[in-house]
mmCIF file of C-alpha atoms in Angstrom:
data_model
loop_
_atom_site.group_PDB
_atom_site.id
_atom_site.type_symbol
_atom_site.label_atom_id
_atom_site.label_comp_id
_atom_site.label_asym_id
_atom_site.label_seq_id
_atom_site.Cartn_x
_atom_site.Cartn_y
_atom_site.Cartn_z
ATOM 1 C CA UNK A 1 -87.047 96.916 41.284
ATOM 2 C CA UNK A 2 -88.981 93.811 42.424
ATOM 3 C CA UNK A 3 -90.827 94.160 45.727
ATOM 4 C CA UNK A 4 -89.785 91.622 48.409
ATOM 5 C CA UNK A 5 -93.440 91.209 49.397
ATOM 6 C CA UNK A 6 -94.473 90.152 45.916
ATOM 7 C CA UNK A 7 -96.033 86.674 45.502
ATOM 8 C CA UNK A 8 -94.736 84.639 42.575
ATOM 9 C CA UNK A 9 -96.734 81.779 41.076
ATOM 10 C CA UNK A 10 -95.195 79.164 38.808
ATOM 11 C CA UNK A 11 -97.206 77.049 36.377
ATOM 12 C CA UNK A 12 -95.703 74.354 34.189
ATOM 13 C CA UNK A 13 -96.819 71.277 32.266
ATOM 14 C CA UNK A 14 -95.603 67.698 32.532
ATOM 15 C CA UNK A 15 -95.858 64.986 29.897
ATOM 16 C CA UNK A 16 -96.330 61.833 32.005
ATOM 17 C CA UNK A 17 -95.475 59.529 29.116
ATOM 18 C CA UNK A 18 -92.056 61.020 28.343
ATOM 19 C CA UNK A 19 -88.868 59.025 28.854
ATOM 20 C CA UNK A 20 -87.800 61.451 31.577
ATOM 21 C CA UNK A 21 -90.950 60.892 33.593
ATOM 22 C CA UNK A 22 -90.974 57.141 33.048
ATOM 23 C CA UNK A 23 -87.358 56.800 34.148
ATOM 24 C CA UNK A 24 -87.794 58.990 37.215
ATOM 25 C CA UNK A 25 -91.100 57.523 38.356
ATOM 26 C CA UNK A 26 -90.258 53.811 38.406
ATOM 27 C CA UNK A 27 -91.228 52.320 41.754
ATOM 28 C CA UNK A 28 -88.257 51.118 43.859
ATOM 29 C CA UNK A 29 -87.853 47.354 44.110
ATOM 30 C CA UNK A 30 -87.084 47.456 47.825
ATOM 31 C CA UNK A 31 -88.778 49.492 50.564
ATOM 32 C CA UNK A 32 -87.059 52.647 51.774
ATOM 33 C CA UNK A 33 -86.007 52.424 55.458
ATOM 34 C CA UNK A 34 -88.043 54.548 57.869
ATOM 35 C CA UNK A 35 -86.852 56.109 61.100
ATOM 36 C CA UNK A 36 -88.765 55.477 64.312
ATOM 37 C CA UNK A 37 -90.100 59.087 64.596
ATOM 38 C CA UNK A 38 -91.241 58.901 60.963
ATOM 39 C CA UNK A 39 -92.888 55.533 61.570
ATOM 40 C CA UNK A 40 -94.608 56.621 64.800
ATOM 41 C CA UNK A 41 -96.065 59.724 63.189
ATOM 42 C CA UNK A 42 -97.493 57.730 60.293
ATOM 43 C CA UNK A 43 -98.936 55.121 62.645
ATOM 44 C CA UNK A 44 -100.650 57.921 64.570
ATOM 45 C CA UNK A 45 -102.031 59.624 61.448
ATOM 46 C CA UNK A 46 -103.258 56.289 60.102
ATOM 47 C CA UNK A 47 -105.031 55.628 63.405
ATOM 48 C CA UNK A 48 -106.722 59.048 63.186
ATOM 49 C CA UNK A 49 -107.880 58.380 59.637
ATOM 50 C CA UNK A 50 -109.126 54.882 60.502
ATOM 51 C CA UNK A 51 -111.149 56.336 63.387
ATOM 52 C CA UNK A 52 -112.591 58.943 60.980
ATOM 53 C CA UNK A 53 -113.618 56.209 58.527
ATOM 54 C CA UNK A 54 -115.247 54.230 61.349
ATOM 55 C CA UNK A 55 -117.238 57.062 62.926
ATOM 56 C CA UNK A 56 -118.460 58.382 59.573
ATOM 57 C CA UNK A 57 -119.296 54.875 58.262
ATOM 58 C CA UNK A 58 -117.459 55.577 55.021
ATOM 59 C CA UNK A 59 -116.767 53.002 52.345
ATOM 60 C CA UNK A 60 -113.071 53.811 52.472
ATOM 61 C CA UNK A 61 -109.690 52.217 53.133
ATOM 62 C CA UNK A 62 -106.576 53.758 54.697
ATOM 63 C CA UNK A 63 -103.315 52.224 53.464
ATOM 64 C CA UNK A 64 -99.608 52.664 54.149
ATOM 65 C CA UNK A 65 -96.940 52.396 51.456
ATOM 66 C CA UNK A 66 -99.378 51.002 48.903
ATOM 67 C CA UNK A 67 -98.055 51.122 45.340
ATOM 68 C CA UNK A 68 -100.264 53.347 43.179
ATOM 69 C CA UNK A 69 -99.970 52.789 39.420
ATOM 70 C CA UNK A 70 -101.844 54.696 36.724
ATOM 71 C CA UNK A 71 -100.173 53.846 33.361
ATOM 72 C CA UNK A 72 -101.383 50.491 32.085
ATOM 73 C CA UNK A 73 -98.652 50.370 29.419
ATOM 74 C CA UNK A 74 -95.996 51.122 32.053
ATOM 75 C CA UNK A 75 -97.065 49.311 35.244
ATOM 76 C CA UNK A 76 -93.624 49.746 36.791
ATOM 77 C CA UNK A 77 -94.262 53.501 36.980
ATOM 78 C CA UNK A 78 -96.014 54.777 40.067
ATOM 79 C CA UNK A 79 -95.679 56.057 43.589
ATOM 80 C CA UNK A 80 -96.132 54.544 47.038
ATOM 81 C CA UNK A 81 -97.613 57.153 49.401
ATOM 82 C CA UNK A 82 -96.718 57.046 53.064
ATOM 83 C CA UNK A 83 -100.496 57.094 53.620
ATOM 84 C CA UNK A 84 -103.468 57.184 51.303
ATOM 85 C CA UNK A 85 -107.256 57.168 51.578
ATOM 86 C CA UNK A 86 -109.057 55.069 48.980
ATOM 87 C CA UNK A 87 -112.712 56.020 48.610
ATOM 88 C CA UNK A 88 -114.652 54.101 47.521
ATOM 89 C CA UNK A 89 -112.807 51.059 48.779
ATOM 90 C CA UNK A 90 -111.542 48.814 45.956
ATOM 91 C CA UNK A 91 -112.752 45.223 45.634
ATOM 92 C CA UNK A 92 -111.119 42.776 48.071
ATOM 93 C CA UNK A 93 -109.384 45.691 49.760
ATOM 94 C CA UNK A 94 -107.958 43.537 52.573
ATOM 95 C CA UNK A 95 -105.931 41.568 50.009
ATOM 96 C CA UNK A 96 -104.857 44.560 47.892
ATOM 97 C CA UNK A 97 -101.155 44.519 46.966
ATOM 98 C CA UNK A 98 -101.165 47.519 44.628
ATOM 99 C CA UNK A 99 -103.675 50.003 43.255
ATOM 100 C CA UNK A 100 -103.912 50.032 39.463
ATOM 101 C CA UNK A 101 -106.301 52.745 38.369
ATOM 102 C CA UNK A 102 -107.110 51.054 35.045
ATOM 103 C CA UNK A 103 -108.655 48.058 36.852
ATOM 104 C CA UNK A 104 -112.391 48.000 37.603
ATOM 105 C CA UNK A 105 -113.107 49.443 41.027
ATOM 106 C CA UNK A 106 -109.595 50.880 41.453
ATOM 107 C CA UNK A 107 -110.071 54.631 41.859
ATOM 108 C CA UNK A 108 -107.298 57.163 42.339
ATOM 109 C CA UNK A 109 -106.767 57.922 46.063
ATOM 110 C CA UNK A 110 -108.696 60.946 47.279
ATOM 111 C CA UNK A 111 -105.999 61.867 49.795
ATOM 112 C CA UNK A 112 -102.301 61.036 49.971
ATOM 113 C CA UNK A 113 -99.905 61.952 52.769
ATOM 114 C CA UNK A 114 -96.125 62.204 52.624
ATOM 115 C CA UNK A 115 -94.056 62.751 55.775
ATOM 116 C CA UNK A 116 -90.617 64.196 55.096
ATOM 117 C CA UNK A 117 -87.828 61.900 56.246
ATOM 118 C CA UNK A 118 -84.237 62.647 57.100
ATOM 119 C CA UNK A 119 -83.043 60.090 54.516
ATOM 120 C CA UNK A 120 -84.962 61.633 51.589
ATOM 121 C CA UNK A 121 -85.789 65.262 52.400
ATOM 122 C CA UNK A 122 -85.506 66.543 48.826
ATOM 123 C CA UNK A 123 -88.068 64.350 47.040
ATOM 124 C CA UNK A 124 -91.027 65.530 49.125
ATOM 125 C CA UNK A 125 -90.253 69.177 48.324
ATOM 126 C CA UNK A 126 -89.151 68.953 44.721
ATOM 127 C CA UNK A 127 -90.497 65.771 43.110
ATOM 128 C CA UNK A 128 -93.523 64.003 44.566
ATOM 129 C CA UNK A 129 -96.146 66.587 43.630
ATOM 130 C CA UNK A 130 -95.487 65.945 39.937
ATOM 131 C CA UNK A 131 -96.321 62.263 40.268
ATOM 132 C CA UNK A 132 -99.400 62.977 42.345
ATOM 133 C CA UNK A 133 -100.495 65.527 39.768
ATOM 134 C CA UNK A 134 -100.026 62.928 37.031
ATOM 135 C CA UNK A 135 -101.936 60.133 38.753
ATOM 136 C CA UNK A 136 -104.974 62.297 39.555
ATOM 137 C CA UNK A 137 -104.924 62.496 43.352
ATOM 138 C CA UNK A 138 -107.505 64.916 44.734
ATOM 139 C CA UNK A 139 -105.437 66.206 47.680
ATOM 140 C CA UNK A 140 -101.834 65.775 48.851
ATOM 141 C CA UNK A 141 -100.308 66.619 52.215
ATOM 142 C CA UNK A 142 -96.549 67.018 52.580
ATOM 143 C CA UNK A 143 -95.820 67.139 56.304
ATOM 144 C CA UNK A 144 -92.514 68.237 57.777
ATOM 145 C CA UNK A 145 -93.114 69.099 61.467
ATOM 146 C CA UNK A 146 -89.506 68.211 62.336
ATOM 147 C CA UNK A 147 -88.233 70.718 59.723
ATOM 148 C CA UNK A 148 -86.064 68.253 57.791
ATOM 149 C CA UNK A 149 -86.621 69.723 54.331
ATOM 150 C CA UNK A 150 -84.085 71.729 52.324
ATOM 151 C CA UNK A 151 -84.058 75.505 52.429
ATOM 152 C CA UNK A 152 -83.335 75.900 48.749
ATOM 153 C CA UNK A 153 -86.700 74.402 47.820
ATOM 154 C CA UNK A 154 -88.697 76.789 49.973
ATOM 155 C CA UNK A 155 -88.494 74.803 53.167
ATOM 156 C CA UNK A 156 -88.582 73.642 55.673
ATOM 157 C CA UNK A 157 -92.261 74.235 56.445
ATOM 158 C CA UNK A 158 -94.484 72.007 58.602
ATOM 159 C CA UNK A 159 -97.454 71.696 56.237
ATOM 160 C CA UNK A 160 -97.929 71.814 52.488
ATOM 161 C CA UNK A 161 -101.270 71.018 50.907
ATOM 162 C CA UNK A 162 -101.760 70.477 47.194
ATOM 163 C CA UNK A 163 -105.261 70.312 45.767
ATOM 164 C CA UNK A 164 -106.760 69.536 42.379
ATOM 165 C CA UNK A 165 -108.837 72.382 41.033
ATOM 166 C CA UNK A 166 -111.939 71.979 38.838
ATOM 167 C CA UNK A 167 -109.749 72.817 35.836
ATOM 168 C CA UNK A 168 -107.598 69.761 36.585
ATOM 169 C CA UNK A 169 -104.603 71.820 37.698
ATOM 170 C CA UNK A 170 -102.781 70.578 40.798
ATOM 171 C CA UNK A 171 -102.128 73.650 42.953
ATOM 172 C CA UNK A 172 -100.282 74.155 46.205
ATOM 173 C CA UNK A 173 -102.884 75.929 48.348
ATOM 174 C CA UNK A 174 -100.964 75.980 51.645
ATOM 175 C CA UNK A 175 -97.262 76.320 52.420
ATOM 176 C CA UNK A 176 -96.480 77.165 56.028
ATOM 177 C CA UNK A 177 -97.129 76.439 59.670
ATOM 178 C CA UNK A 178 -100.868 75.893 59.568
ATOM 179 C CA UNK A 179 -103.585 75.429 60.430
ATOM 180 C CA UNK A 180 -104.394 74.314 56.897
ATOM 181 C CA UNK A 181 -107.769 73.337 55.505
ATOM 182 C CA UNK A 182 -108.361 69.834 54.118
ATOM 183 C CA UNK A 183 -111.386 69.719 51.849
ATOM 184 C CA UNK A 184 -111.282 65.928 51.566
ATOM 185 C CA UNK A 185 -111.557 65.483 55.343
ATOM 186 C CA UNK A 186 -113.595 68.641 55.982
ATOM 187 C CA UNK A 187 -111.093 69.325 58.768
ATOM 188 C CA UNK A 188 -107.976 71.297 59.680
ATOM 189 C CA UNK A 189 -104.349 70.177 59.810
ATOM 190 C CA UNK A 190 -102.411 71.563 62.776
ATOM 191 C CA UNK A 191 -98.651 71.438 63.311
ATOM 192 C CA UNK A 192 -97.843 70.976 67.001
ATOM 193 C CA UNK A 193 -94.191 70.647 67.932
ATOM 194 C CA UNK A 194 -92.713 67.626 66.186
ATOM 195 C CA UNK A 195 -96.034 66.149 65.136
ATOM 196 C CA UNK A 196 -99.252 66.968 63.305
ATOM 197 C CA UNK A 197 -102.834 66.887 64.594
ATOM 198 C CA UNK A 198 -106.196 66.977 62.859
ATOM 199 C CA UNK A 199 -109.160 68.933 64.220
ATOM 200 C CA UNK A 200 -112.701 69.792 63.199
ATOM 201 C CA UNK A 201 -112.037 73.504 63.707
ATOM 202 C CA UNK A 202 -109.383 76.009 62.755
ATOM 203 C CA UNK A 203 -108.637 76.824 66.406
ATOM 204 C CA UNK A 204 -107.946 73.160 67.180
ATOM 205 C CA UNK A 205 -110.491 73.011 70.021
ATOM 206 C CA UNK A 206 -112.099 69.828 68.676
ATOM 207 C CA UNK A 207 -109.150 67.539 67.912
ATOM 208 C CA UNK A 208 -109.631 64.159 66.288
ATOM 209 C CA UNK A 209 -108.945 61.112 68.428
ATOM 210 C CA UNK A 210 -107.738 57.662 67.527
ATOM 211 C CA UNK A 211 -110.013 54.769 68.444
ATOM 212 C CA UNK A 212 -107.748 54.029 71.405
ATOM 213 C CA UNK A 213 -107.818 57.661 72.548
ATOM 214 C CA UNK A 214 -111.611 57.809 72.147
ATOM 215 C CA UNK A 215 -112.068 54.644 74.205
ATOM 216 C CA UNK A 216 -109.715 55.970 76.886
ATOM 217 C CA UNK A 217 -111.544 59.317 76.924
ATOM 218 C CA UNK A 218 -114.886 57.503 77.246
ATOM 219 C CA UNK A 219 -113.547 55.443 80.158
ATOM 220 C CA UNK A 220 -112.142 58.586 81.814
ATOM 221 C CA UNK A 221 -115.485 60.358 81.344
ATOM 222 C CA UNK A 222 -117.376 57.363 82.775
ATOM 223 C CA UNK A 223 -114.993 57.254 85.739
ATOM 224 C CA UNK A 224 -115.385 61.005 86.276
ATOM 225 C CA UNK A 225 -119.186 60.634 86.159
ATOM 226 C CA UNK A 226 -119.001 57.780 88.670
ATOM 227 C CA UNK A 227 -116.760 59.797 90.971
ATOM 228 C CA UNK A 228 -119.076 62.810 90.657
ATOM 229 C CA UNK A 229 -122.104 60.644 91.485
ATOM 230 C CA UNK A 230 -120.272 59.173 94.487
ATOM 231 C CA UNK A 231 -119.291 62.646 95.649
ATOM 232 C CA UNK A 232 -122.932 63.763 95.306
ATOM 233 C CA UNK A 233 -124.090 60.767 97.346
ATOM 234 C CA UNK A 234 -121.523 61.503 100.024
ATOM 235 C CA UNK A 235 -122.570 65.160 100.108
ATOM 236 C CA UNK A 236 -126.226 64.149 100.404
ATOM 237 C CA UNK A 237 -125.381 61.696 103.187
ATOM 238 C CA UNK A 238 -123.364 64.343 105.004
ATOM 239 C CA UNK A 239 -126.235 66.811 104.714
ATOM 240 C CA UNK A 240 -128.646 64.234 106.124
ATOM 241 C CA UNK A 241 -126.275 63.538 109.020
ATOM 242 C CA UNK A 242 -125.947 67.262 109.677
ATOM 243 C CA UNK A 243 -129.737 67.669 109.631
ATOM 244 C CA UNK A 244 -130.114 64.734 112.038
ATOM 245 C CA UNK A 245 -127.517 66.241 114.340
ATOM 246 C CA UNK A 246 -129.342 69.602 114.300
ATOM 247 C CA UNK A 247 -132.655 67.872 115.064
ATOM 248 C CA UNK A 248 -131.181 65.937 118.008
ATOM 249 C CA UNK A 249 -129.586 69.098 119.353
ATOM 250 C CA UNK A 250 -132.913 70.932 119.141
ATOM 251 C CA UNK A 251 -134.757 68.085 120.887
ATOM 252 C CA UNK A 252 -132.227 68.115 123.684
ATOM 253 C CA UNK A 253 -132.585 71.866 124.075
ATOM 254 C CA UNK A 254 -136.379 71.488 124.326
ATOM 255 C CA UNK A 255 -136.048 68.699 126.877
ATOM 256 C CA UNK A 256 -133.638 70.783 128.934
ATOM 257 C CA UNK A 257 -135.975 73.756 128.760
ATOM 258 C CA UNK A 258 -138.891 71.575 129.879
ATOM 259 C CA UNK A 259 -136.962 70.286 132.921
ATOM 260 C CA UNK A 260 -136.102 73.826 133.954
ATOM 261 C CA UNK A 261 -139.748 74.857 133.700
ATOM 262 C CA UNK A 262 -140.718 72.176 136.195
#
């Protein structure tokens, strides 16, 4: 009898050059429509990653839906991640139309992110990891905070993280609610309601901010400091007024006492 608590690991090999792989991994000619919640979440995650690149002064680029190709003989084969981090940044990154890893300066993305969509919930659970394994990505996130994935493929779960091991194997190291560790970012992925956050710590006490959020927080902090300084000035003024009032009252008492003594 097999114990229900038993953990089962599956390992299998893929031949990236086979007809099956080539047929299944051809990039679509037209973009796949995205829902507004899907789009908003990716915009937010991209903003977080851009802020991370800026504050760490990294030579990196964050891209959305960039075609990644790794077979020079079959350039139509590839994948277009919802988000990817290219580090180091490729030449003329601002004009980049696709990433071709056989070109000079075009390195495989260190991190790729897929957000499960209602239109294509199966591919992110049962297909994409094979292509990312084949192209050499260091780390892959499959995010499903809205629980849109199919049950028969082990889902839905908010966070999956796949990571390349020193042996070259591409292993799923997290499959669940989170928090989950990202080695590429040296941070933690947190599922919160229908979205995902990134934080420096496992408890989520030091969340990452977008540039806009950081600027707003700085303005709020400056305003709070100004209000605190104003309150301190008002308290000091009030104390001085109270001391003056006490001094006047004492002088009047002394004057009254002196009159009575006469």
